[in-house]
């Protein structure tokens, strides 16, 4: 916590620097050209992104970065404030993908180019570009980890499913990827779903429609909230019996919820061992992995995502067409996208992937 608040303080100081434009190498006050809006300061994932933005943007252009604190109303106000300052490019990670359409449309009306960052803004034509990780592969990597830790030939392994917020398009992509890998192993009896009647009802179907996924996600959502994840896990453990426990497999959607869920499973005397997934490589989860309290995470290198978003923005400011590698349909259009790969991390490669790569300092952890 102490380190996080230090980063926030440092970040706010850097903001001042970032909002100075560089003209001919000399810093002078000028108007903000790029606005960055991130969903919340309360999840370490977005502090990682903020830190990278502030690193990369120093000296690039007039930039201002704002947080929406998990509130679509605040997000809209943030965008309006940035429009007043004259931004030309908006890089925005929506709190709620559909609700953010209004903010994107307001920006578009002012002639601003809108880049959806990490999460896609849906149901509007007002999004120009999308910079993202390969989110389907995040879900696949999580599920594959669980599959890789099965005992050969053993059937009836208890499976507990959890998902992100239904208002986040990524929650569907993660779940889709995970389901594609898990479903054949559920259908052949290797895994037995213990906490979702909706998932059980669909367990013979490999490729789910969005409406079908919505039913399952509606039941197993954490809303990306630690407390909701904790409560859901505790409720599931109360309503299942010792026969549904023993060695269990848990699909947890991200690191924050994984830690909350893992803590509940660790307390249950009928759970002898558990495998639990995550994503984001949050520092607290890296420590959990080192300590054997969380099995894996999916590292999404925010250095790359931020670099791609900023490159896109600076290309747009320079009148160039940004490089994209594919597209994502947002319900209203195919949004040209630049996608980044992800890396599975567990105890075996945690040091190489996250410390030796320079992402975190070894001194941030104990027992490495
Ligand atoms: C992001 C994840 C994050 C989650 C909760 C998703 O859209 O892709 O990295 O853990 O939101 O904030």
Short mmCIF file of C-alpha atoms and ligand atoms in Angstrom, two decimals:
data_model
loop_
_atom_site.label_atom_id
_atom_site.label_comp_id
_atom_site.label_asym_id
_atom_site.label_seq_id
_atom_site.Cartn_x
_atom_site.Cartn_y
_atom_site.Cartn_z
CA UNK A 1 0.00 0.00 0.00
CA UNK A 2 2.79 2.35 0.98
CA UNK A 3 4.55 1.79 -2.33
CA UNK A 4 1.35 2.29 -4.28
CA UNK A 5 0.63 5.61 -2.62
CA UNK A 6 4.22 6.64 -3.32
CA UNK A 7 3.68 5.86 -6.98
CA UNK A 8 0.49 7.90 -6.94
CA UNK A 9 2.28 10.87 -5.42
CA UNK A 10 5.14 10.51 -7.90
CA UNK A 11 2.64 10.13 -10.70
CA UNK A 12 0.80 13.30 -9.75
CA UNK A 13 4.07 15.19 -9.76
CA UNK A 14 4.90 13.80 -13.16
CA UNK A 15 1.50 14.85 -14.42
CA UNK A 16 2.54 18.43 -14.06
CA UNK A 17 5.56 17.70 -16.18
CA UNK A 18 3.48 15.75 -18.65
CA UNK A 19 1.09 18.61 -19.15
CA UNK A 20 3.88 20.87 -20.36
CA UNK A 21 4.37 20.64 -24.08
CA UNK A 22 7.79 20.49 -25.62
CA UNK A 23 8.42 22.99 -28.39
CA UNK A 24 11.83 22.96 -30.05
CA UNK A 25 13.22 21.10 -27.05
CA UNK A 26 12.21 23.80 -24.57
CA UNK A 27 9.45 23.14 -22.08
CA UNK A 28 6.67 25.67 -22.25
CA UNK A 29 3.05 25.71 -21.19
CA UNK A 30 0.73 24.92 -24.04
CA UNK A 31 -2.53 23.19 -24.61
CA UNK A 32 -3.16 19.55 -23.96
CA UNK A 33 -3.12 17.47 -27.13
CA UNK A 34 -3.58 13.95 -25.80
CA UNK A 35 -6.05 13.03 -23.06
CA UNK A 36 -5.75 9.71 -21.26
CA UNK A 37 -8.66 8.39 -19.18
CA UNK A 38 -8.18 5.24 -17.06
CA UNK A 39 -10.93 3.38 -15.16
CA UNK A 40 -9.79 3.47 -11.53
CA UNK A 41 -6.88 4.09 -9.20
CA UNK A 42 -8.16 1.45 -6.84
CA UNK A 43 -6.82 -1.51 -8.81
CA UNK A 44 -3.05 -1.90 -9.10
CA UNK A 45 -3.48 -2.97 -12.73
CA UNK A 46 -4.30 0.60 -13.79
CA UNK A 47 -1.52 2.10 -11.71
CA UNK A 48 0.87 0.01 -13.80
CA UNK A 49 -0.59 1.62 -16.92
CA UNK A 50 -0.44 5.09 -15.40
CA UNK A 51 3.21 4.61 -14.44
CA UNK A 52 4.10 3.59 -17.99
CA UNK A 53 2.12 6.44 -19.57
CA UNK A 54 3.90 8.96 -17.42
CA UNK A 55 7.27 7.45 -18.29
CA UNK A 56 6.65 7.37 -22.02
CA UNK A 57 4.83 10.65 -22.37
CA UNK A 58 7.40 12.83 -20.73
CA UNK A 59 8.67 15.05 -23.47
CA UNK A 60 6.30 13.77 -26.13
CA UNK A 61 3.38 16.18 -26.20
CA UNK A 62 0.90 18.01 -24.00
CA UNK A 63 -0.79 15.24 -22.10
CA UNK A 64 -3.21 14.94 -19.23
CA UNK A 65 -4.18 11.69 -17.50
CA UNK A 66 -7.35 11.29 -15.44
CA UNK A 67 -8.99 8.45 -13.52
CA UNK A 68 -12.72 7.74 -13.56
CA UNK A 69 -12.90 5.85 -10.26
CA UNK A 70 -15.27 3.19 -11.55
CA UNK A 71 -17.95 5.73 -12.41
CA UNK A 72 -19.24 6.32 -15.96
CA UNK A 73 -20.54 9.79 -14.95
CA UNK A 74 -17.09 10.83 -13.76
CA UNK A 75 -15.61 9.34 -16.92
CA UNK A 76 -17.86 11.52 -19.08
CA UNK A 77 -16.90 14.59 -17.03
CA UNK A 78 -13.23 13.70 -17.48
CA UNK A 79 -13.66 13.53 -21.23
CA UNK A 80 -15.56 16.83 -21.28
CA UNK A 81 -12.81 18.50 -19.23
CA UNK A 82 -10.20 17.24 -21.68
CA UNK A 83 -12.26 18.44 -24.65
CA UNK A 84 -12.39 21.91 -23.10
CA UNK A 85 -8.60 21.82 -23.00
CA UNK A 86 -8.50 21.17 -26.73
CA UNK A 87 -7.27 17.57 -26.95
CA UNK A 88 -6.86 16.11 -30.43
CA UNK A 89 -6.57 12.45 -29.39
CA UNK A 90 -8.39 10.66 -26.60
CA UNK A 91 -6.95 7.41 -25.21
CA UNK A 92 -9.66 5.92 -23.05
CA UNK A 93 -10.12 2.70 -21.11
CA UNK A 94 -13.84 2.65 -20.31
CA UNK A 95 -15.25 1.69 -16.96
CA UNK A 96 -18.36 0.36 -18.71
CA UNK A 97 -17.92 -0.35 -22.42
CA UNK A 98 -21.46 0.55 -23.47
CA UNK A 99 -21.94 3.55 -21.18
CA UNK A 100 -18.70 5.07 -22.50
CA UNK A 101 -20.20 5.37 -25.99
CA UNK A 102 -21.66 8.75 -24.97
CA UNK A 103 -18.23 10.07 -23.97
CA UNK A 104 -16.68 8.77 -27.21
CA UNK A 105 -19.43 10.40 -29.23
CA UNK A 106 -18.91 13.73 -27.46
CA UNK A 107 -15.21 13.55 -28.35
CA UNK A 108 -15.90 12.57 -31.94
CA UNK A 109 -18.22 15.56 -32.31
CA UNK A 110 -15.25 17.80 -31.50
CA UNK A 111 -13.18 16.11 -34.20
CA UNK A 112 -11.10 14.16 -31.68
CA UNK A 113 -9.65 10.76 -32.65
CA UNK A 114 -10.76 8.15 -30.11
CA UNK A 115 -8.48 5.24 -29.15
CA UNK A 116 -10.06 2.57 -26.98
CA UNK A 117 -7.39 1.33 -24.60
CA UNK A 118 -7.42 -2.29 -23.28
CA UNK A 119 -11.23 -2.39 -23.05
CA UNK A 120 -13.35 -1.83 -26.15
CA UNK A 121 -16.03 0.86 -26.19
CA UNK A 122 -19.07 -0.88 -27.64
CA UNK A 123 -22.22 -0.04 -29.58
CA UNK A 124 -20.99 3.16 -31.19
CA UNK A 125 -19.21 4.16 -34.39
CA UNK A 126 -17.32 6.87 -32.46
CA UNK A 127 -14.25 4.67 -31.77
CA UNK A 128 -11.41 4.99 -34.27
CA UNK A 129 -8.80 2.56 -32.97
CA UNK A 130 -8.32 -0.12 -30.35
CA UNK A 131 -5.05 -0.95 -28.58
CA UNK A 132 -5.31 -4.20 -26.69
CA UNK A 133 -3.80 -7.41 -25.41
CA UNK A 134 -4.98 -10.66 -26.96
CA UNK A 135 -7.73 -11.14 -24.40
CA UNK A 136 -9.06 -14.43 -25.78
CA UNK A 137 -5.57 -15.85 -25.32
CA UNK A 138 -5.55 -14.62 -21.70
CA UNK A 139 -8.55 -16.85 -20.98
CA UNK A 140 -7.00 -19.72 -22.90
CA UNK A 141 -3.77 -19.43 -20.93
CA UNK A 142 -5.66 -19.49 -17.64
CA UNK A 143 -7.66 -22.58 -18.62
CA UNK A 144 -4.62 -24.33 -20.08
CA UNK A 145 -2.83 -23.89 -16.78
CA UNK A 146 -5.63 -25.68 -14.97
CA UNK A 147 -5.63 -28.46 -17.57
CA UNK A 148 -1.84 -28.84 -17.33
CA UNK A 149 -2.16 -29.45 -13.62
CA UNK A 150 -4.63 -32.31 -13.88
CA UNK A 151 -3.58 -35.75 -12.75
CA UNK A 152 -3.41 -37.99 -15.82
CA UNK A 153 -6.60 -39.98 -16.26
CA UNK A 154 -8.34 -38.65 -13.16
CA UNK A 155 -11.99 -37.72 -13.70
CA UNK A 156 -14.40 -35.67 -11.60
CA UNK A 157 -12.01 -32.86 -10.68
CA UNK A 158 -13.97 -30.04 -8.99
CA UNK A 159 -14.02 -26.83 -11.06
CA UNK A 160 -15.09 -23.43 -9.74
CA UNK A 161 -15.66 -20.69 -12.30
CA UNK A 162 -15.49 -16.93 -11.75
CA UNK A 163 -15.64 -14.08 -14.28
CA UNK A 164 -15.12 -10.34 -14.60
CA UNK A 165 -17.76 -7.61 -14.94
CA UNK A 166 -20.42 -8.04 -17.63
CA UNK A 167 -20.07 -4.32 -18.41
CA UNK A 168 -16.51 -5.03 -19.58
CA UNK A 169 -16.25 -6.55 -23.06
CA UNK A 170 -12.97 -8.17 -21.99
CA UNK A 171 -14.78 -10.31 -19.43
CA UNK A 172 -16.48 -12.04 -22.37
CA UNK A 173 -13.24 -12.47 -24.31
CA UNK A 174 -11.46 -13.95 -21.27
CA UNK A 175 -14.34 -16.29 -20.57
CA UNK A 176 -14.65 -17.28 -24.22
CA UNK A 177 -10.96 -18.25 -24.34
CA UNK A 178 -11.16 -20.17 -21.09
CA UNK A 179 -14.34 -21.99 -22.05
CA UNK A 180 -12.88 -23.13 -25.38
CA UNK A 181 -10.12 -24.94 -23.49
CA UNK A 182 -12.14 -26.14 -20.49
CA UNK A 183 -15.32 -27.29 -22.22
CA UNK A 184 -13.94 -30.50 -23.82
CA UNK A 185 -12.57 -31.48 -20.40
CA UNK A 186 -15.92 -30.76 -18.78
CA UNK A 187 -17.80 -32.67 -21.47
CA UNK A 188 -15.64 -35.78 -20.95
CA UNK A 189 -16.05 -35.67 -17.18
CA UNK A 190 -12.49 -34.62 -16.32
CA UNK A 191 -13.80 -31.45 -14.67
CA UNK A 192 -17.10 -31.13 -12.84
CA UNK A 193 -18.48 -27.59 -12.49
CA UNK A 194 -19.41 -26.93 -8.87
CA UNK A 195 -20.71 -23.40 -8.74
CA UNK A 196 -22.77 -22.52 -11.81
CA UNK A 197 -26.04 -24.11 -12.91
CA UNK A 198 -25.92 -21.89 -16.03
CA UNK A 199 -22.51 -23.25 -17.00
CA UNK A 200 -23.69 -26.80 -16.34
CA UNK A 201 -26.71 -26.20 -18.58
CA UNK A 202 -24.34 -25.21 -21.42
CA UNK A 203 -21.53 -27.66 -20.74
CA UNK A 204 -22.03 -29.70 -23.91
CA UNK A 205 -21.52 -26.63 -26.11
CA UNK A 206 -18.01 -25.56 -27.10
CA UNK A 207 -18.69 -22.28 -28.90
CA UNK A 208 -21.01 -20.14 -26.84
CA UNK A 209 -23.04 -17.21 -28.13
CA UNK A 210 -22.58 -13.93 -26.32
CA UNK A 211 -26.04 -14.26 -24.75
CA UNK A 212 -25.10 -17.71 -23.43
CA UNK A 213 -21.87 -16.43 -21.97
CA UNK A 214 -23.84 -13.57 -20.44
CA UNK A 215 -25.96 -16.09 -18.53
CA UNK A 216 -22.91 -17.80 -17.04
CA UNK A 217 -21.08 -14.53 -16.36
CA UNK A 218 -24.24 -13.19 -14.71
CA UNK A 219 -24.01 -16.04 -12.24
CA UNK A 220 -20.26 -16.17 -11.59
CA UNK A 221 -19.32 -12.50 -11.97
CA UNK A 222 -17.02 -10.81 -9.50
CA UNK A 223 -17.72 -7.42 -11.10
CA UNK A 224 -13.93 -7.09 -10.84
CA UNK A 225 -14.50 -6.33 -7.12
CA UNK A 226 -12.32 -8.05 -4.52
CA UNK A 227 -15.11 -8.06 -1.95
CA UNK A 228 -17.65 -9.47 -4.34
CA UNK A 229 -15.18 -12.17 -5.34
CA UNK A 230 -14.49 -13.02 -1.71
CA UNK A 231 -18.20 -13.22 -0.88
CA UNK A 232 -19.01 -15.32 -3.92
CA UNK A 233 -16.23 -17.79 -3.11
CA UNK A 234 -17.32 -17.98 0.53
CA UNK A 235 -20.95 -18.58 -0.52
CA UNK A 236 -19.90 -21.28 -2.98
CA UNK A 237 -17.84 -23.02 -0.32
CA UNK A 238 -20.77 -22.92 2.07
CA UNK A 239 -23.25 -24.38 -0.40
CA UNK A 240 -20.97 -27.20 -1.57
CA UNK A 241 -19.94 -30.22 0.51
CA UNK A 242 -16.65 -31.94 1.31
CA UNK A 243 -17.30 -34.20 -1.69
CA UNK A 244 -17.14 -31.12 -3.97
CA UNK A 245 -13.76 -30.11 -2.59
CA UNK A 246 -10.45 -31.92 -2.01
CA UNK A 247 -8.11 -30.89 -4.81
CA UNK A 248 -9.91 -28.12 -6.70
CA UNK A 249 -9.38 -26.07 -9.84
CA UNK A 250 -10.42 -22.41 -9.87
CA UNK A 251 -10.77 -20.15 -12.89
CA UNK A 252 -10.34 -16.69 -11.36
CA UNK A 253 -10.47 -13.84 -13.88
CA UNK A 254 -7.71 -11.54 -12.61
CA UNK A 255 -5.18 -11.09 -9.83
CA UNK A 256 -7.25 -8.97 -7.47
CA UNK A 257 -10.14 -11.40 -7.52
CA UNK A 258 -7.75 -14.40 -7.51
CA UNK A 259 -6.21 -13.30 -4.21
CA UNK A 260 -9.64 -12.75 -2.67
CA UNK A 261 -10.91 -16.12 -3.89
CA UNK A 262 -7.68 -17.96 -2.99
CA UNK A 263 -7.83 -16.65 0.57
CA UNK A 264 -11.32 -18.15 0.96
CA UNK A 265 -10.36 -21.53 -0.48
CA UNK A 266 -7.23 -21.60 1.67
CA UNK A 267 -9.41 -21.27 4.79
CA UNK A 268 -11.66 -24.24 3.93
CA UNK A 269 -10.55 -27.39 5.74
CA UNK A 270 -12.09 -29.63 3.08
CA UNK A 271 -9.95 -28.09 0.35
CA UNK A 272 -6.68 -30.05 0.36
CA UNK A 273 -5.08 -28.24 -2.58
CA UNK A 274 -6.15 -25.72 -5.15
CA UNK A 275 -4.96 -24.28 -8.42
CA UNK A 276 -6.10 -20.72 -9.07
CA UNK A 277 -5.52 -18.52 -12.10
CA UNK A 278 -5.10 -14.76 -12.42
CA UNK A 279 -3.91 -12.05 -14.77
CA UNK A 280 -2.10 -8.69 -14.63
CA UNK A 281 1.02 -9.64 -12.69
CA UNK A 282 0.07 -7.28 -9.88
CA UNK A 283 2.85 -7.02 -7.33
CA UNK A 284 0.70 -8.52 -4.57
CA UNK A 285 -0.05 -11.52 -6.79
CA UNK A 286 3.58 -11.92 -7.78
CA UNK A 287 4.31 -12.24 -4.07
CA UNK A 288 1.39 -14.71 -3.75
CA UNK A 289 2.90 -16.79 -6.57
CA UNK A 290 6.33 -16.76 -4.93
CA UNK A 291 4.68 -17.83 -1.67
CA UNK A 292 2.59 -20.56 -3.35
CA UNK A 293 -0.73 -18.86 -2.55
CA UNK A 294 -1.74 -18.15 -6.18
CA UNK A 295 -0.79 -20.61 -8.94
CA UNK A 296 -0.27 -18.39 -11.95
CA UNK A 297 -0.87 -15.03 -13.54
CA UNK A 298 -0.99 -13.83 -17.12
CA UNK A 299 1.54 -11.06 -17.59
CA UNK A 300 0.24 -8.28 -19.79
CA UNK A 301 3.23 -6.04 -20.36
CA UNK A 302 1.80 -2.54 -19.98
CA UNK A 303 5.06 -1.13 -21.33
CA UNK A 304 4.10 -2.46 -24.76
CA UNK A 305 0.45 -1.44 -24.57
CA UNK A 306 1.31 2.10 -23.54
CA UNK A 307 4.04 2.37 -26.16
CA UNK A 308 1.57 1.25 -28.84
CA UNK A 309 -1.12 3.68 -27.68
CA UNK A 310 1.27 6.61 -27.56
CA UNK A 311 2.78 5.74 -30.95
CA UNK A 312 -0.73 5.62 -32.37
CA UNK A 313 -1.58 9.01 -30.84
CA UNK A 314 1.62 10.67 -32.05
CA UNK A 315 1.12 9.24 -35.56
CA UNK A 316 -2.38 10.69 -35.59
CA UNK A 317 -1.08 14.08 -34.43
CA UNK A 318 1.52 13.93 -37.21
CA UNK A 319 -1.19 13.23 -39.78
CA UNK A 320 -0.02 9.63 -40.34
CA UNK A 321 -2.23 6.54 -40.43
CA UNK A 322 -1.40 4.39 -37.39
CA UNK A 323 -0.28 0.78 -37.85
CA UNK A 324 -2.92 -1.80 -36.92
CA UNK A 325 -2.83 -5.59 -37.00
CA UNK A 326 -6.49 -6.59 -37.14
CA UNK A 327 -9.90 -5.51 -35.98
CA UNK A 328 -12.53 -6.08 -33.30
CA UNK A 329 -16.24 -5.70 -33.87
CA UNK A 330 -17.83 -3.50 -31.22
CA UNK A 331 -21.45 -4.18 -32.21
CA UNK A 332 -21.54 -1.17 -34.56
CA UNK A 333 -18.29 -1.33 -36.51
CA UNK A 334 -15.03 -3.19 -37.00
CA UNK A 335 -12.54 -1.15 -35.02
CA UNK A 336 -8.98 -1.29 -36.38
CA UNK A 337 -6.81 -2.76 -33.64
CA UNK A 338 -3.21 -3.23 -32.57
CA UNK A 339 -2.87 -6.33 -30.45
CA UNK A 340 -0.17 -7.51 -28.03
CA UNK A 341 0.61 -11.05 -26.88
CA UNK A 342 0.62 -12.20 -23.25
CA UNK A 343 2.85 -14.46 -21.15
CA UNK A 344 1.90 -17.17 -18.65
CA UNK A 345 3.79 -16.75 -15.38
CA UNK A 346 4.08 -19.17 -12.46
CA UNK A 347 6.72 -19.93 -9.84
CA UNK A 348 9.05 -21.36 -12.46
CA UNK A 349 9.44 -18.24 -14.62
CA UNK A 350 8.29 -15.46 -12.29
CA UNK A 351 11.79 -14.07 -11.82
CA UNK A 352 12.73 -14.24 -15.50
CA UNK A 353 9.46 -12.74 -16.77
CA UNK A 354 8.92 -10.00 -14.23
CA UNK A 355 12.22 -9.14 -12.57
CA UNK A 356 14.96 -10.01 -15.07
CA UNK A 357 12.87 -8.29 -17.76
CA UNK A 358 13.10 -5.08 -15.74
CA UNK A 359 9.36 -4.80 -15.10
CA UNK A 360 9.71 -4.96 -11.32
CA UNK A 361 12.68 -4.64 -8.97
CA UNK A 362 13.76 -7.76 -7.07
CA UNK A 363 13.60 -5.68 -3.89
CA UNK A 364 9.80 -5.43 -4.30
CA UNK A 365 9.51 -9.09 -3.27
CA UNK A 366 10.65 -11.50 -0.61
CA UNK A 367 11.75 -15.10 -1.15
CA UNK A 368 12.36 -14.68 -4.86
C1 LIG B 1 -8.46 -5.77 -17.89
C2 LIG B 1 -7.79 -6.59 -16.83
C3 LIG B 1 -8.24 -6.11 -15.46
C4 LIG B 1 -9.75 -6.03 -15.37
C5 LIG B 1 -10.22 -5.40 -14.08
C6 LIG B 1 -9.95 -5.83 -17.70
O1 LIG B 1 -10.60 -5.13 -18.69
O2 LIG B 1 -8.09 -6.21 -19.17
O3 LIG B 1 -6.40 -6.47 -16.96
O4 LIG B 1 -7.80 -6.98 -14.47
O5 LIG B 1 -10.26 -5.29 -16.44
O6 LIG B 1 -9.84 -4.09 -13.98
#
